[in-house]
Amino acid sequence: MKKYIGTKLVQATPAIRKGGKVYLPTDAIPRTMEVAEEGYKVVYEDGYESYSPKDVFEKAYKVAETFKDRLLIERQDLAERFSKLCAFVDTPKFEEVVKDEHQRDLLLQQRDYMGEYLNILNQRIEALG
């Protein structure tokens, strides 16, 4: 099977699922012996609605309500990729995997530019307060 990466923009609100039914915080939740599961009611761009358990949702999605939120997400994603690249190029495996010297040089340049990019993102976030 092929691997796929997807990104979805969704709207969500905390919710409880009990007995297969989803309740919002403002709803009356019936008192039964069934377990109440914390999670989110999720609305996709096409209007489709679903429920996602809290841990699954919070692992997959980050709040992107404001410009600063989006910068923080961008910084986190870049920092993770930058950290992995730095760890990789500092190992003997780097030369084993990337055999072409020109490609190695380009990857080292990419590391340098990613570091600069991360520095600029940090400055922008700091300037927003």
Tab-separated table of N, CA and C in Angstrom:
chain	number	residue	atom	x	y	z
A	1	MET	N	0.829	-1.186	0.000
A	1	MET	CA	0.000	0.000	0.000
A	1	MET	C	0.871	1.248	0.000
A	2	LYS	N	0.371	2.297	-0.618
A	2	LYS	CA	1.070	3.580	-0.636
A	2	LYS	C	0.760	4.344	0.643
A	3	LYS	N	1.663	5.249	1.012
A	3	LYS	CA	1.450	6.124	2.164
A	3	LYS	C	0.850	7.430	1.683
A	4	TYR	N	-0.013	8.019	2.507
A	4	TYR	CA	-0.647	9.292	2.189
A	4	TYR	C	-0.558	10.211	3.399
A	5	ILE	N	-0.445	11.507	3.132
A	5	ILE	CA	-0.497	12.519	4.179
A	5	ILE	C	-1.645	13.446	3.833
A	6	GLY	N	-2.498	13.715	4.794
A	6	GLY	CA	-3.628	14.606	4.542
A	6	GLY	C	-3.724	15.673	5.607
A	7	THR	N	-4.229	16.813	5.216
A	7	THR	CA	-4.461	17.911	6.139
A	7	THR	C	-5.887	18.384	5.941
A	8	LYS	N	-6.614	18.488	7.033
A	8	LYS	CA	-7.999	18.933	6.959
A	8	LYS	C	-8.179	20.151	7.850
A	9	LEU	N	-8.974	21.090	7.387
A	9	LEU	CA	-9.372	22.228	8.203
A	9	LEU	C	-10.772	21.922	8.701
A	10	VAL	N	-10.938	21.856	10.012
A	10	VAL	CA	-12.232	21.511	10.590
A	10	VAL	C	-12.617	22.520	11.655
A	11	GLN	N	-13.889	22.517	12.001
A	11	GLN	CA	-14.370	23.241	13.167
A	11	GLN	C	-14.763	22.185	14.187
A	12	ALA	N	-14.524	22.461	15.461
A	12	ALA	CA	-14.827	21.460	16.477
A	12	ALA	C	-15.218	22.125	17.780
A	13	THR	N	-15.990	21.408	18.558
A	13	THR	CA	-16.369	21.865	19.886
A	13	THR	C	-16.326	20.666	20.824
A	14	PRO	N	-15.920	20.880	22.081
A	14	PRO	CA	-15.918	19.757	23.022
A	14	PRO	C	-17.307	19.128	23.098
A	15	ALA	N	-17.330	17.815	23.268
A	15	ALA	CA	-18.595	17.088	23.331
A	15	ALA	C	-18.408	15.825	24.164
A	16	ILE	N	-19.532	15.221	24.503
A	16	ILE	CA	-19.547	13.954	25.233
A	16	ILE	C	-20.316	12.950	24.386
A	17	ARG	N	-19.790	11.729	24.291
A	17	ARG	CA	-20.536	10.669	23.612
A	17	ARG	C	-20.948	9.663	24.680
A	18	LYS	N	-22.237	9.414	24.710
A	18	LYS	CA	-22.776	8.480	25.695
A	18	LYS	C	-23.853	7.658	25.016
A	19	GLY	N	-23.717	6.355	25.072
A	19	GLY	CA	-24.706	5.490	24.447
A	19	GLY	C	-24.817	5.686	22.949
A	20	GLY	N	-23.705	6.067	22.305
A	20	GLY	CA	-23.708	6.251	20.860
A	20	GLY	C	-24.233	7.597	20.400
A	21	LYS	N	-24.689	8.435	21.329
A	21	LYS	CA	-25.209	9.759	20.970
A	21	LYS	C	-24.218	10.825	21.429
A	22	VAL	N	-24.088	11.896	20.633
A	22	VAL	CA	-23.153	12.979	20.941
A	22	VAL	C	-23.914	14.137	21.573
A	23	TYR	N	-23.383	14.627	22.701
A	23	TYR	CA	-23.997	15.735	23.432
A	23	TYR	C	-23.005	16.888	23.530
A	24	LEU	N	-23.495	18.097	23.280
A	24	LEU	CA	-22.686	19.301	23.454
A	24	LEU	C	-22.743	19.719	24.911
A	25	PRO	N	-21.824	20.607	25.353
A	25	PRO	CA	-21.818	21.025	26.759
A	25	PRO	C	-23.144	21.645	27.220
A	26	THR	N	-23.890	22.231	26.308
A	26	THR	CA	-25.159	22.871	26.675
A	26	THR	C	-26.332	21.891	26.691
A	27	ASP	N	-26.129	20.665	26.207
A	27	ASP	CA	-27.197	19.661	26.169
A	27	ASP	C	-27.366	18.992	27.528
A	28	ALA	N	-28.583	18.530	27.787
A	28	ALA	CA	-28.839	17.722	28.977
A	28	ALA	C	-28.352	16.301	28.679
A	29	ILE	N	-27.429	15.829	29.490
A	29	ILE	CA	-26.874	14.488	29.287
A	29	ILE	C	-27.609	13.527	30.219
A	30	PRO	N	-28.229	12.483	29.661
A	30	PRO	CA	-28.996	11.563	30.501
A	30	PRO	C	-28.113	10.845	31.524
A	31	ARG	N	-28.683	10.616	32.697
A	31	ARG	CA	-27.962	9.888	33.751
A	31	ARG	C	-28.254	8.399	33.572
A	32	THR	N	-27.283	7.716	33.038
A	32	THR	CA	-27.413	6.273	32.840
A	32	THR	C	-26.121	5.617	33.285
A	33	MET	N	-26.101	4.313	33.240
A	33	MET	CA	-24.902	3.565	33.629
A	33	MET	C	-23.868	3.534	32.501
A	34	GLU	N	-24.244	4.001	31.312
A	34	GLU	CA	-23.305	3.998	30.193
A	34	GLU	C	-22.172	4.990	30.445
A	35	VAL	N	-20.993	4.624	30.004
A	35	VAL	CA	-19.813	5.468	30.183
A	35	VAL	C	-19.909	6.694	29.274
A	36	ALA	N	-19.558	7.867	29.837
A	36	ALA	CA	-19.503	9.107	29.047
A	36	ALA	C	-18.068	9.278	28.554
A	37	GLU	N	-17.917	9.427	27.243
A	37	GLU	CA	-16.592	9.551	26.635
A	37	GLU	C	-16.371	10.990	26.179
A	38	GLU	N	-15.290	11.628	26.686
A	38	GLU	CA	-14.970	12.994	26.267
A	38	GLU	C	-14.397	12.989	24.863
A	39	GLY	N	-14.728	14.039	24.116
A	39	GLY	CA	-14.209	14.155	22.765
A	39	GLY	C	-14.657	15.451	22.126
A	40	TYR	N	-14.822	15.418	20.811
A	40	TYR	CA	-15.183	16.617	20.059
A	40	TYR	C	-16.213	16.284	18.991
A	41	LYS	N	-17.164	17.182	18.829
A	41	LYS	CA	-18.036	17.145	17.659
A	41	LYS	C	-17.264	17.893	16.580
A	42	VAL	N	-17.079	17.254	15.432
A	42	VAL	CA	-16.249	17.806	14.362
A	42	VAL	C	-17.117	18.079	13.143
A	43	VAL	N	-16.952	19.284	12.569
A	43	VAL	CA	-17.659	19.646	11.340
A	43	VAL	C	-16.606	19.929	10.274
A	44	TYR	N	-16.667	19.161	9.187
A	44	TYR	CA	-15.714	19.301	8.082
A	44	TYR	C	-16.178	20.391	7.120
A	45	GLU	N	-15.275	20.813	6.228
A	45	GLU	CA	-15.573	21.903	5.291
A	45	GLU	C	-16.795	21.619	4.425
A	46	ASP	N	-17.049	20.356	4.120
A	46	ASP	CA	-18.209	20.018	3.282
A	46	ASP	C	-19.498	19.865	4.087
A	47	GLY	N	-19.430	20.150	5.401
A	47	GLY	CA	-20.611	20.079	6.249
A	47	GLY	C	-20.794	18.747	6.958
A	48	TYR	N	-20.000	17.756	6.600
A	48	TYR	CA	-20.094	16.444	7.248
A	48	TYR	C	-19.753	16.589	8.726
A	49	GLU	N	-20.531	15.945	9.598
A	49	GLU	CA	-20.307	16.007	11.038
A	49	GLU	C	-19.948	14.632	11.572
A	50	SER	N	-19.044	14.611	12.537
A	50	SER	CA	-18.674	13.346	13.167
A	50	SER	C	-18.243	13.612	14.607
A	51	TYR	N	-17.916	12.547	15.306
A	51	TYR	CA	-17.415	12.627	16.670
A	51	TYR	C	-16.009	12.043	16.679
A	52	SER	N	-15.113	12.670	17.438
A	52	SER	CA	-13.754	12.165	17.570
A	52	SER	C	-13.399	12.101	19.051
A	53	PRO	N	-12.894	10.962	19.544
A	53	PRO	CA	-12.451	10.892	20.938
A	53	PRO	C	-11.378	11.949	21.210
A	54	LYS	N	-11.355	12.441	22.439
A	54	LYS	CA	-10.470	13.551	22.808
A	54	LYS	C	-9.002	13.297	22.453
A	55	ASP	N	-8.456	12.149	22.841
A	55	ASP	CA	-7.029	11.901	22.599
A	55	ASP	C	-6.704	11.806	21.111
A	56	VAL	N	-7.582	11.193	20.342
A	56	VAL	CA	-7.379	11.079	18.893
A	56	VAL	C	-7.422	12.460	18.243
A	57	PHE	N	-8.424	13.260	18.626
A	57	PHE	CA	-8.590	14.594	18.038
A	57	PHE	C	-7.396	15.484	18.370
A	58	GLU	N	-7.015	15.525	19.645
A	58	GLU	CA	-5.946	16.435	20.070
A	58	GLU	C	-4.583	16.031	19.519
A	59	LYS	N	-4.418	14.763	19.149
A	59	LYS	CA	-3.179	14.327	18.504
A	59	LYS	C	-3.139	14.779	17.044
A	60	ALA	N	-4.308	14.827	16.406
A	60	ALA	CA	-4.372	15.124	14.970
A	60	ALA	C	-4.545	16.605	14.649
A	61	TYR	N	-5.142	17.372	15.552
A	61	TYR	CA	-5.494	18.759	15.238
A	61	TYR	C	-4.900	19.732	16.249
A	62	LYS	N	-4.629	20.939	15.769
A	62	LYS	CA	-4.140	22.025	16.618
A	62	LYS	C	-5.024	23.241	16.385
A	63	VAL	N	-5.249	24.029	17.435
A	63	VAL	CA	-6.072	25.234	17.304
A	63	VAL	C	-5.394	26.205	16.345
A	64	ALA	N	-6.145	26.663	15.340
A	64	ALA	CA	-5.619	27.606	14.336
A	64	ALA	C	-6.590	28.761	14.169
A	65	GLU	N	-7.050	29.301	15.288
A	65	GLU	CA	-8.062	30.356	15.277
A	65	GLU	C	-7.478	31.719	14.904
A	66	THR	N	-6.241	31.977	15.367
A	66	THR	CA	-5.640	33.293	15.144
A	66	THR	C	-4.369	33.172	14.301
A	67	PHE	N	-3.891	34.314	13.848
A	67	PHE	CA	-2.634	34.374	13.097
A	67	PHE	C	-1.490	33.806	13.938
A	68	LYS	N	-1.458	34.168	15.227
A	68	LYS	CA	-0.393	33.674	16.106
A	68	LYS	C	-0.489	32.157	16.268
A	69	ASP	N	-1.713	31.629	16.386
A	69	ASP	CA	-1.884	30.172	16.460
A	69	ASP	C	-1.241	29.495	15.256
A	70	ARG	N	-1.492	30.049	14.082
A	70	ARG	CA	-0.960	29.451	12.853
A	70	ARG	C	0.568	29.552	12.802
A	71	LEU	N	1.122	30.657	13.292
A	71	LEU	CA	2.588	30.782	13.362
A	71	LEU	C	3.178	29.754	14.330
A	72	LEU	N	2.504	29.536	15.455
A	72	LEU	CA	2.983	28.557	16.429
A	72	LEU	C	2.965	27.147	15.847
A	73	ILE	N	1.937	26.829	15.075
A	73	ILE	CA	1.865	25.527	14.406
A	73	ILE	C	3.000	25.396	13.398
A	74	GLU	N	3.214	26.448	12.616
A	74	GLU	CA	4.285	26.436	11.612
A	74	GLU	C	5.637	26.231	12.283
A	75	ARG	N	5.856	26.939	13.415
A	75	ARG	CA	7.130	26.809	14.131
A	75	ARG	C	7.309	25.393	14.680
A	76	GLN	N	6.258	24.837	15.245
A	76	GLN	CA	6.357	23.490	15.803
A	76	GLN	C	6.688	22.466	14.716
A	77	ASP	N	5.999	22.560	13.593
A	77	ASP	CA	6.254	21.633	12.483
A	77	ASP	C	7.685	21.777	11.958
A	78	LEU	N	8.125	23.019	11.769
A	78	LEU	CA	9.479	23.264	11.272
A	78	LEU	C	10.521	22.786	12.279
A	79	ALA	N	10.298	23.064	13.568
A	79	ALA	CA	11.255	22.660	14.600
A	79	ALA	C	11.426	21.141	14.625
A	80	GLU	N	10.329	20.408	14.439
A	80	GLU	CA	10.415	18.943	14.413
A	80	GLU	C	11.217	18.458	13.208
A	81	ARG	N	10.942	19.020	12.032
A	81	ARG	CA	11.676	18.615	10.826
A	81	ARG	C	13.154	19.010	10.935
A	82	PHE	N	13.416	20.212	11.456
A	82	PHE	CA	14.783	20.709	11.622
A	82	PHE	C	15.571	19.808	12.578
A	83	SER	N	14.947	19.442	13.682
A	83	SER	CA	15.596	18.580	14.666
A	83	SER	C	15.950	17.219	14.060
A	84	LYS	N	15.026	16.652	13.298
A	84	LYS	CA	15.281	15.356	12.656
A	84	LYS	C	16.403	15.460	11.623
A	85	LEU	N	16.400	16.547	10.858
A	85	LEU	CA	17.449	16.731	9.854
A	85	LEU	C	18.811	16.892	10.524
A	86	CYS	N	18.879	17.709	11.573
A	86	CYS	CA	20.151	17.907	12.284
A	86	CYS	C	20.671	16.581	12.836
A	87	ALA	N	19.774	15.789	13.418
A	87	ALA	CA	20.179	14.494	13.965
A	87	ALA	C	20.693	13.575	12.858
A	88	PHE	N	20.037	13.599	11.705
A	88	PHE	CA	20.420	12.726	10.590
A	88	PHE	C	21.782	13.097	10.010
A	89	VAL	N	22.007	14.373	9.739
A	89	VAL	CA	23.262	14.764	9.073
A	89	VAL	C	24.470	14.625	9.990
A	90	ASP	N	24.234	14.475	11.289
A	90	ASP	CA	25.336	14.307	12.234
A	90	ASP	C	25.649	12.840	12.524
A	91	THR	N	25.148	11.943	11.683
A	91	THR	CA	25.417	10.517	11.877
A	91	THR	C	26.188	9.952	10.679
A	92	PRO	N	26.870	8.829	10.876
A	92	PRO	CA	27.546	8.170	9.750
A	92	PRO	C	26.555	7.709	8.674
A	93	LYS	N	25.320	7.494	9.067
A	93	LYS	CA	24.301	7.037	8.119
A	93	LYS	C	24.046	8.074	7.021
A	94	PHE	N	24.304	9.342	7.325
A	94	PHE	CA	24.095	10.424	6.360
A	94	PHE	C	24.830	10.132	5.054
A	95	GLU	N	26.120	9.816	5.146
A	95	GLU	CA	26.912	9.554	3.935
A	95	GLU	C	26.564	8.211	3.293
A	96	GLU	N	26.065	7.271	4.099
A	96	GLU	CA	25.645	5.977	3.546
A	96	GLU	C	24.378	6.128	2.708
A	97	VAL	N	23.443	6.898	3.219
A	97	VAL	CA	22.139	7.047	2.563
A	97	VAL	C	22.203	8.041	1.415
A	98	VAL	N	22.856	9.184	1.656
A	98	VAL	CA	22.951	10.223	0.626
A	98	VAL	C	24.338	10.103	-0.001
A	99	LYS	N	24.425	9.303	-1.023
A	99	LYS	CA	25.720	8.984	-1.638
A	99	LYS	C	26.273	10.107	-2.511
A	100	ASP	N	25.403	10.874	-3.129
A	100	ASP	CA	25.824	11.953	-4.024
A	100	ASP	C	26.296	13.150	-3.200
A	101	GLU	N	27.532	13.581	-3.442
A	101	GLU	CA	28.118	14.687	-2.676
A	101	GLU	C	27.333	15.985	-2.853
A	102	HIS	N	26.858	16.237	-4.058
A	102	HIS	CA	26.070	17.453	-4.314
A	102	HIS	C	24.774	17.430	-3.499
A	103	GLN	N	24.130	16.273	-3.436
A	103	GLN	CA	22.904	16.155	-2.640
A	103	GLN	C	23.199	16.368	-1.150
A	104	ARG	N	24.345	15.868	-0.677
A	104	ARG	CA	24.727	16.089	0.724
A	104	ARG	C	24.934	17.571	0.989
A	105	ASP	N	25.632	18.246	0.066
A	105	ASP	CA	25.851	19.690	0.216
A	105	ASP	C	24.524	20.445	0.247
A	106	LEU	N	23.612	20.065	-0.636
A	106	LEU	CA	22.301	20.726	-0.666
A	106	LEU	C	21.531	20.487	0.632
A	107	LEU	N	21.611	19.287	1.161
A	107	LEU	CA	20.915	18.980	2.407
A	107	LEU	C	21.502	19.767	3.576
A	108	LEU	N	22.808	19.947	3.577
A	108	LEU	CA	23.443	20.762	4.617
A	108	LEU	C	23.033	22.230	4.485
A	109	GLN	N	22.930	22.718	3.244
A	109	GLN	CA	22.431	24.083	3.033
A	109	GLN	C	20.988	24.197	3.507
A	110	GLN	N	20.196	23.175	3.201
A	110	GLN	CA	18.799	23.176	3.631
A	110	GLN	C	18.716	23.268	5.156
A	111	ARG	N	19.572	22.523	5.852
A	111	ARG	CA	19.603	22.587	7.314
A	111	ARG	C	19.889	24.014	7.778
A	112	ASP	N	20.867	24.666	7.149
A	112	ASP	CA	21.214	26.034	7.534
A	112	ASP	C	20.042	26.987	7.320
A	113	TYR	N	19.390	26.864	6.170
A	113	TYR	CA	18.258	27.751	5.873
A	113	TYR	C	17.056	27.458	6.769
A	114	MET	N	16.850	26.192	7.097
A	114	MET	CA	15.760	25.859	8.014
A	114	MET	C	16.015	26.479	9.388
A	115	GLY	N	17.278	26.493	9.819
A	115	GLY	CA	17.624	27.126	11.089
A	115	GLY	C	17.340	28.617	11.062
A	116	GLU	N	17.671	29.266	9.949
A	116	GLU	CA	17.377	30.698	9.801
A	116	GLU	C	15.871	30.955	9.792
A	117	TYR	N	15.151	30.121	9.057
A	117	TYR	CA	13.695	30.216	8.970
A	117	TYR	C	13.079	30.075	10.366
A	118	LEU	N	13.566	29.114	11.149
A	118	LEU	CA	13.080	28.907	12.508
A	118	LEU	C	13.367	30.125	13.374
A	119	ASN	N	14.544	30.704	13.210
A	119	ASN	CA	14.909	31.911	13.953
A	119	ASN	C	13.963	33.067	13.620
A	120	ILE	N	13.647	33.235	12.351
A	120	ILE	CA	12.734	34.311	11.929
A	120	ILE	C	11.336	34.074	12.489
A	121	LEU	N	10.859	32.835	12.447
A	121	LEU	CA	9.542	32.534	13.021
A	121	LEU	C	9.516	32.864	14.510
A	122	ASN	N	10.583	32.512	15.228
A	122	ASN	CA	10.658	32.831	16.657
A	122	ASN	C	10.586	34.335	16.892
A	123	GLN	N	11.283	35.113	16.070
A	123	GLN	CA	11.250	36.572	16.207
A	123	GLN	C	9.852	37.121	15.927
A	124	ARG	N	9.194	36.593	14.899
A	124	ARG	CA	7.845	37.053	14.560
A	124	ARG	C	6.870	36.754	15.694
A	125	ILE	N	6.973	35.562	16.272
A	125	ILE	CA	6.084	35.183	17.374
A	125	ILE	C	6.352	36.064	18.586
A	126	GLU	N	7.629	36.288	18.883
A	126	GLU	CA	7.994	37.144	20.020
A	126	GLU	C	7.473	38.565	19.820
A	127	ALA	N	7.531	39.070	18.604
A	127	ALA	CA	7.066	40.431	18.315
A	127	ALA	C	5.553	40.566	18.488
A	128	LEU	N	4.825	39.466	18.362
A	128	LEU	CA	3.368	39.507	18.553
A	128	LEU	C	2.976	39.535	20.025
A	129	GLY	N	3.938	39.228	20.895
A	129	GLY	CA	3.675	39.285	22.331
A	129	GLY	C	3.035	38.065	22.902
